[in-house]
Amino acid sequence: MTLHQTVLSSERQPVLTSRELSFTAGSASILKPVSLGLQTGVVCGLLGHNGSGKSTLVKLLARQMEPSTGTLQLNDVDFSTWKQKDFARHVAYLPQHIPPAQGLLVEELVSHGRYPWHGAFRRFTDRDRQKVDEALELTNTSVLRDRQVDNLSGGERQRVWIAMLIAQDAKCLFLDEPISALDVSHQVEVLNLIRDLARKKNISVLMVLHDINMAGRFCDRLLALRDGELIADGTPSDILQSETLAKIFGVDMGVLPHPKGEGAITYVA
């Protein structure tokens, strides 16, 4: 396998691309030049040790930060050309640390996803209500619509925030560690949801994950950073190899076939 490769190209055209994208802070090179394309309907997992540049890359792609060098395009149009509201109709971002919802009901929070479509002063339309109802239905949160967000369990709360992104009707979702604070059952629930939404809505997803086995099971494509450099890009079967994992994480790792034939299981050797 060639480590720095593009996968899953087939007939799909990238909806978002970066070319020689980098970020520096003072004299520190946080992210070395990265070129990649993200395609609709494909779930990408971003791996790497702490401090490898994962969150920085996600924030740059989601237009939360300005790159030091390189170019970014959405639908073949440079980021600089997009007005913020129009960009938000296509790209949604969920940070690692989700802010408190300050007494909002679930339906109210999900409705915030429609802001890029109606702005601050236009009234909420039937189309907006339809999109909110659809998002609640797709994320199995309709029964929670009258609950306060801050009173929900961790898994419920995460699904509600994802519902807000779906109501936004974006075609690119960037999620920074969406399962880090969840127990195993809720991790599986949320990752299943994300994968299903990518299929049903033809959405491009890039999410930062620390659990290698979860990433291998629920992602179509895996990217890996080490010390700010993109060193691996491939399918889970490509990346979940002992030699590749050792290069990514700097420790010896073993790989076993999953007992149910669902990919592989990795472990520290």
Coordinates of C-alpha atoms in Angstrom, one line a residue:
M1 CA 0.0 0.0 0.0
T2 CA 1.1 3.5 -0.7
L3 CA 0.5 5.4 2.5
H4 CA -0.3 8.8 1.1
Q5 CA -3.0 7.8 -1.3
T6 CA -6.5 8.8 -2.4
V7 CA -9.2 6.1 -2.1
L8 CA -12.9 5.6 -2.8
S9 CA -12.6 7.8 -5.9
S10 CA -14.8 5.7 -8.3
E11 CA -17.3 8.0 -9.9
R12 CA -17.7 10.3 -6.9
Q13 CA -16.4 13.8 -7.2
P14 CA -15.0 15.5 -4.1
V15 CA -17.4 18.0 -2.6
L16 CA -14.7 19.6 -0.6
T17 CA -11.0 19.7 -1.4
S18 CA -7.8 21.0 0.2
R19 CA -4.5 21.6 -1.6
E20 CA -1.2 22.1 0.4
L21 CA -3.2 23.1 3.4
S22 CA -1.1 24.0 6.4
F23 CA -1.2 25.8 9.7
T24 CA 1.5 27.3 11.8
A25 CA 1.4 29.1 15.2
G26 CA 4.5 31.2 15.7
S27 CA 7.5 29.0 14.9
A28 CA 5.5 25.8 15.5
S29 CA 4.2 23.8 12.5
I30 CA 0.9 22.4 13.7
L31 CA -0.2 21.0 10.4
K32 CA 2.1 20.3 7.5
P33 CA 0.7 20.7 3.9
V34 CA -2.3 18.4 3.4
S35 CA -4.1 17.7 0.1
L36 CA -7.2 15.7 0.1
G37 CA -10.8 15.4 -1.2
L38 CA -14.0 14.5 0.7
Q39 CA -16.8 12.9 -1.2
T40 CA -20.5 12.8 -0.5
G41 CA -21.9 9.6 1.0
V42 CA -18.5 8.6 2.4
V43 CA -17.7 8.5 6.2
C44 CA -14.0 9.3 6.9
G45 CA -12.4 8.7 10.3
L46 CA -9.4 10.9 11.3
L47 CA -6.9 9.1 13.5
G48 CA -3.7 10.1 15.3
H49 CA -2.1 10.6 18.7
N50 CA -2.9 13.7 20.8
G51 CA -1.4 16.8 19.4
S52 CA -1.1 15.3 15.9
G53 CA -3.2 18.1 14.3
K54 CA -6.5 16.4 14.0
S55 CA -8.7 19.1 15.5
T56 CA -6.7 21.8 13.6
L57 CA -7.4 20.0 10.3
V58 CA -11.1 19.7 11.0
K59 CA -11.4 23.3 12.0
L60 CA -9.6 24.5 8.8
L61 CA -11.9 22.3 6.6
A62 CA -14.9 23.6 8.5
R63 CA -13.8 27.2 8.1
Q64 CA -13.5 27.7 11.8
M65 CA -9.8 28.8 11.4
E66 CA -7.8 30.4 8.6
P67 CA -5.0 28.3 7.1
S68 CA -1.4 29.6 6.9
T69 CA -0.9 28.3 3.4
G70 CA -2.9 26.4 0.8
T71 CA -6.3 26.5 -0.8
L72 CA -9.7 25.1 0.0
Q73 CA -12.6 24.6 -2.3
L74 CA -16.3 23.7 -1.8
N75 CA -18.1 22.5 -4.9
D76 CA -15.1 23.7 -6.9
V77 CA -15.4 27.3 -5.5
D78 CA -12.7 28.8 -3.3
F79 CA -13.6 29.2 0.3
S80 CA -12.9 33.0 0.1
T81 CA -15.7 33.4 -2.5
W82 CA -18.4 31.9 -0.2
K83 CA -20.5 34.1 2.0
Q84 CA -20.7 32.8 5.5
K85 CA -24.4 32.1 5.4
D86 CA -24.2 30.3 2.1
F87 CA -21.2 28.3 3.3
A88 CA -23.2 27.2 6.4
R89 CA -25.9 25.8 4.1
H90 CA -23.4 23.3 2.9
V91 CA -21.0 22.7 5.8
A92 CA -21.8 21.9 9.5
Y93 CA -19.4 21.5 12.4
L94 CA -19.8 20.0 15.8
P95 CA -16.9 20.8 18.2
Q96 CA -15.4 18.4 20.7
H97 CA -16.7 20.4 23.7
I98 CA -20.4 21.1 23.1
P99 CA -21.6 24.2 24.8
P100 CA -24.5 24.1 27.3
A101 CA -27.9 24.6 25.7
Q102 CA -29.0 27.0 28.4
G103 CA -32.5 25.8 29.0
L104 CA -33.4 25.2 25.4
L105 CA -35.9 22.5 24.5
V106 CA -34.8 19.8 22.0
E107 CA -37.0 21.2 19.2
E108 CA -35.7 24.7 19.8
L109 CA -32.1 23.6 19.6
V110 CA -32.7 21.6 16.4
S111 CA -34.5 24.6 14.9
H112 CA -31.3 26.6 15.3
G113 CA -30.0 24.5 12.4
R114 CA -32.3 26.4 10.1
Y115 CA -30.7 29.8 10.8
P116 CA -28.5 29.8 7.6
W117 CA -31.7 29.4 5.6
H118 CA -33.9 32.1 7.2
G119 CA -31.5 34.4 9.0
A120 CA -32.3 36.4 12.1
F121 CA -35.4 38.3 11.0
R122 CA -37.2 36.1 8.5
R123 CA -40.0 34.1 9.9
F124 CA -39.8 30.3 10.4
T125 CA -41.4 28.8 7.3
D126 CA -43.3 25.5 6.7
R127 CA -40.1 24.3 4.9
D128 CA -38.1 25.0 8.0
R129 CA -40.6 23.1 10.2
Q130 CA -40.5 20.2 7.7
K131 CA -36.7 20.1 7.9
V132 CA -36.7 20.1 11.7
D133 CA -39.3 17.3 11.9
E134 CA -37.3 15.3 9.4
A135 CA -34.1 15.8 11.4
L136 CA -35.8 14.7 14.6
E137 CA -37.2 11.6 12.8
L138 CA -33.9 10.6 11.2
T139 CA -32.1 10.8 14.5
N140 CA -34.8 9.1 16.5
T141 CA -35.2 12.1 18.8
S142 CA -38.8 13.0 18.0
V143 CA -39.9 11.7 21.4
L144 CA -37.5 14.1 23.0
R145 CA -38.6 17.3 21.3
D146 CA -40.3 18.8 24.4
R147 CA -37.4 17.9 26.8
Q148 CA -34.7 20.2 27.9
V149 CA -31.4 19.5 26.2
D150 CA -29.2 19.8 29.3
N151 CA -31.4 17.2 31.1
L152 CA -30.7 14.5 28.5
S153 CA -28.3 11.6 28.8
G154 CA -25.0 11.9 27.0
G155 CA -26.1 9.7 24.1
E156 CA -29.4 11.5 23.7
R157 CA -27.8 14.9 23.8
Q158 CA -25.3 13.9 21.1
R159 CA -28.1 12.7 18.8
V160 CA -30.0 16.0 19.4
W161 CA -26.9 18.1 18.4
I162 CA -26.5 15.9 15.3
A163 CA -30.2 16.5 14.5
M164 CA -29.5 20.2 14.5
L165 CA -26.7 19.6 11.9
I166 CA -29.1 17.5 9.8
A167 CA -31.8 20.3 10.0
Q168 CA -29.1 22.6 8.6
D169 CA -29.3 20.4 5.5
A170 CA -25.5 20.5 5.0
K171 CA -23.8 18.1 2.7
C172 CA -20.5 18.0 4.7
L173 CA -20.4 17.2 8.4
F174 CA -17.3 17.7 10.5
L175 CA -17.4 16.1 14.0
D176 CA -14.6 16.4 16.5
E177 CA -14.6 13.4 18.8
P178 CA -18.4 12.8 18.7
I179 CA -18.2 9.7 21.0
S180 CA -15.4 10.7 23.4
A181 CA -17.7 11.2 26.4
L182 CA -20.0 8.3 25.7
D183 CA -20.2 4.7 27.1
V184 CA -19.8 1.8 24.6
S185 CA -23.5 1.3 23.9
H186 CA -24.0 5.0 23.1
Q187 CA -20.8 5.1 21.0
V188 CA -22.2 2.3 18.8
E189 CA -25.6 4.1 18.7
V190 CA -24.1 7.4 17.6
L191 CA -21.7 5.9 15.1
N192 CA -24.5 3.8 13.6
L193 CA -26.6 6.9 13.3
I194 CA -23.8 8.9 11.6
R195 CA -23.2 6.1 9.1
D196 CA -26.9 5.7 8.3
L197 CA -27.3 9.5 7.8
A198 CA -24.4 9.6 5.4
R199 CA -26.1 6.9 3.3
K200 CA -29.6 8.3 3.5
K201 CA -28.8 11.9 3.0
N202 CA -25.7 11.4 0.8
I203 CA -23.6 13.4 3.2
S204 CA -19.8 13.6 3.4
V205 CA -18.6 13.0 7.0
L206 CA -15.2 13.6 8.6
M207 CA -14.9 12.8 12.3
V208 CA -12.0 12.6 14.7
L209 CA -11.9 9.3 16.5
H210 CA -9.6 7.8 19.1
D211 CA -11.0 4.2 19.1
I212 CA -9.3 2.5 16.2
N213 CA -11.7 -0.5 16.3
M214 CA -14.7 1.7 16.2
A215 CA -13.2 3.7 13.3
G216 CA -12.5 0.6 11.4
R217 CA -16.0 -0.7 11.8
F218 CA -18.0 2.4 11.0
C219 CA -15.9 4.3 8.6
D220 CA -15.5 3.9 4.8
R221 CA -12.1 5.6 4.8
L222 CA -9.5 6.4 7.4
L223 CA -7.0 9.3 7.4
A224 CA -4.1 9.4 9.9
L225 CA -1.9 12.3 11.1
R226 CA 1.4 12.1 12.9
D227 CA 3.1 15.2 14.1
G228 CA 1.0 17.3 11.7
E229 CA 1.6 15.2 8.6
L230 CA -0.9 13.1 6.8
I231 CA 0.9 9.8 6.7
A232 CA -2.0 7.4 5.8
D233 CA -5.1 7.5 3.7
G234 CA -7.0 4.4 2.8
T235 CA -9.8 1.9 3.5
P236 CA -10.0 0.4 7.0
S237 CA -8.5 -2.9 5.6
D238 CA -5.6 -0.8 4.3
I239 CA -4.9 1.1 7.5
L240 CA -5.6 -1.6 10.1
Q241 CA -2.3 -3.3 9.4
S242 CA 0.4 -3.7 12.1
E243 CA 3.1 -1.8 10.2
T244 CA 0.8 1.1 9.3
L245 CA -0.6 1.4 12.9
A246 CA 2.9 1.4 14.3
K247 CA 3.8 4.4 12.0
I248 CA 0.7 6.2 13.1
F249 CA 0.8 5.7 16.9
G250 CA 4.5 4.9 17.5
V251 CA 3.8 1.6 19.3
D252 CA 3.7 -2.0 18.2
M253 CA 0.2 -3.1 17.5
G254 CA -1.3 -6.4 16.4
V255 CA -4.3 -7.1 14.3
L256 CA -6.8 -10.0 14.4
P257 CA -9.7 -10.9 12.2
H258 CA -13.0 -10.0 13.7
P259 CA -14.7 -13.2 15.0
K260 CA -17.9 -12.3 13.1
G261 CA -16.1 -11.4 9.9
E262 CA -16.7 -7.7 10.4
G263 CA -13.2 -6.2 9.6
A264 CA -10.4 -6.5 12.2
I265 CA -9.6 -6.0 15.8
T266 CA -6.5 -4.2 16.8
Y267 CA -4.5 -4.3 20.1
V268 CA -1.3 -3.1 21.6
A269 CA 1.3 -5.9 21.1

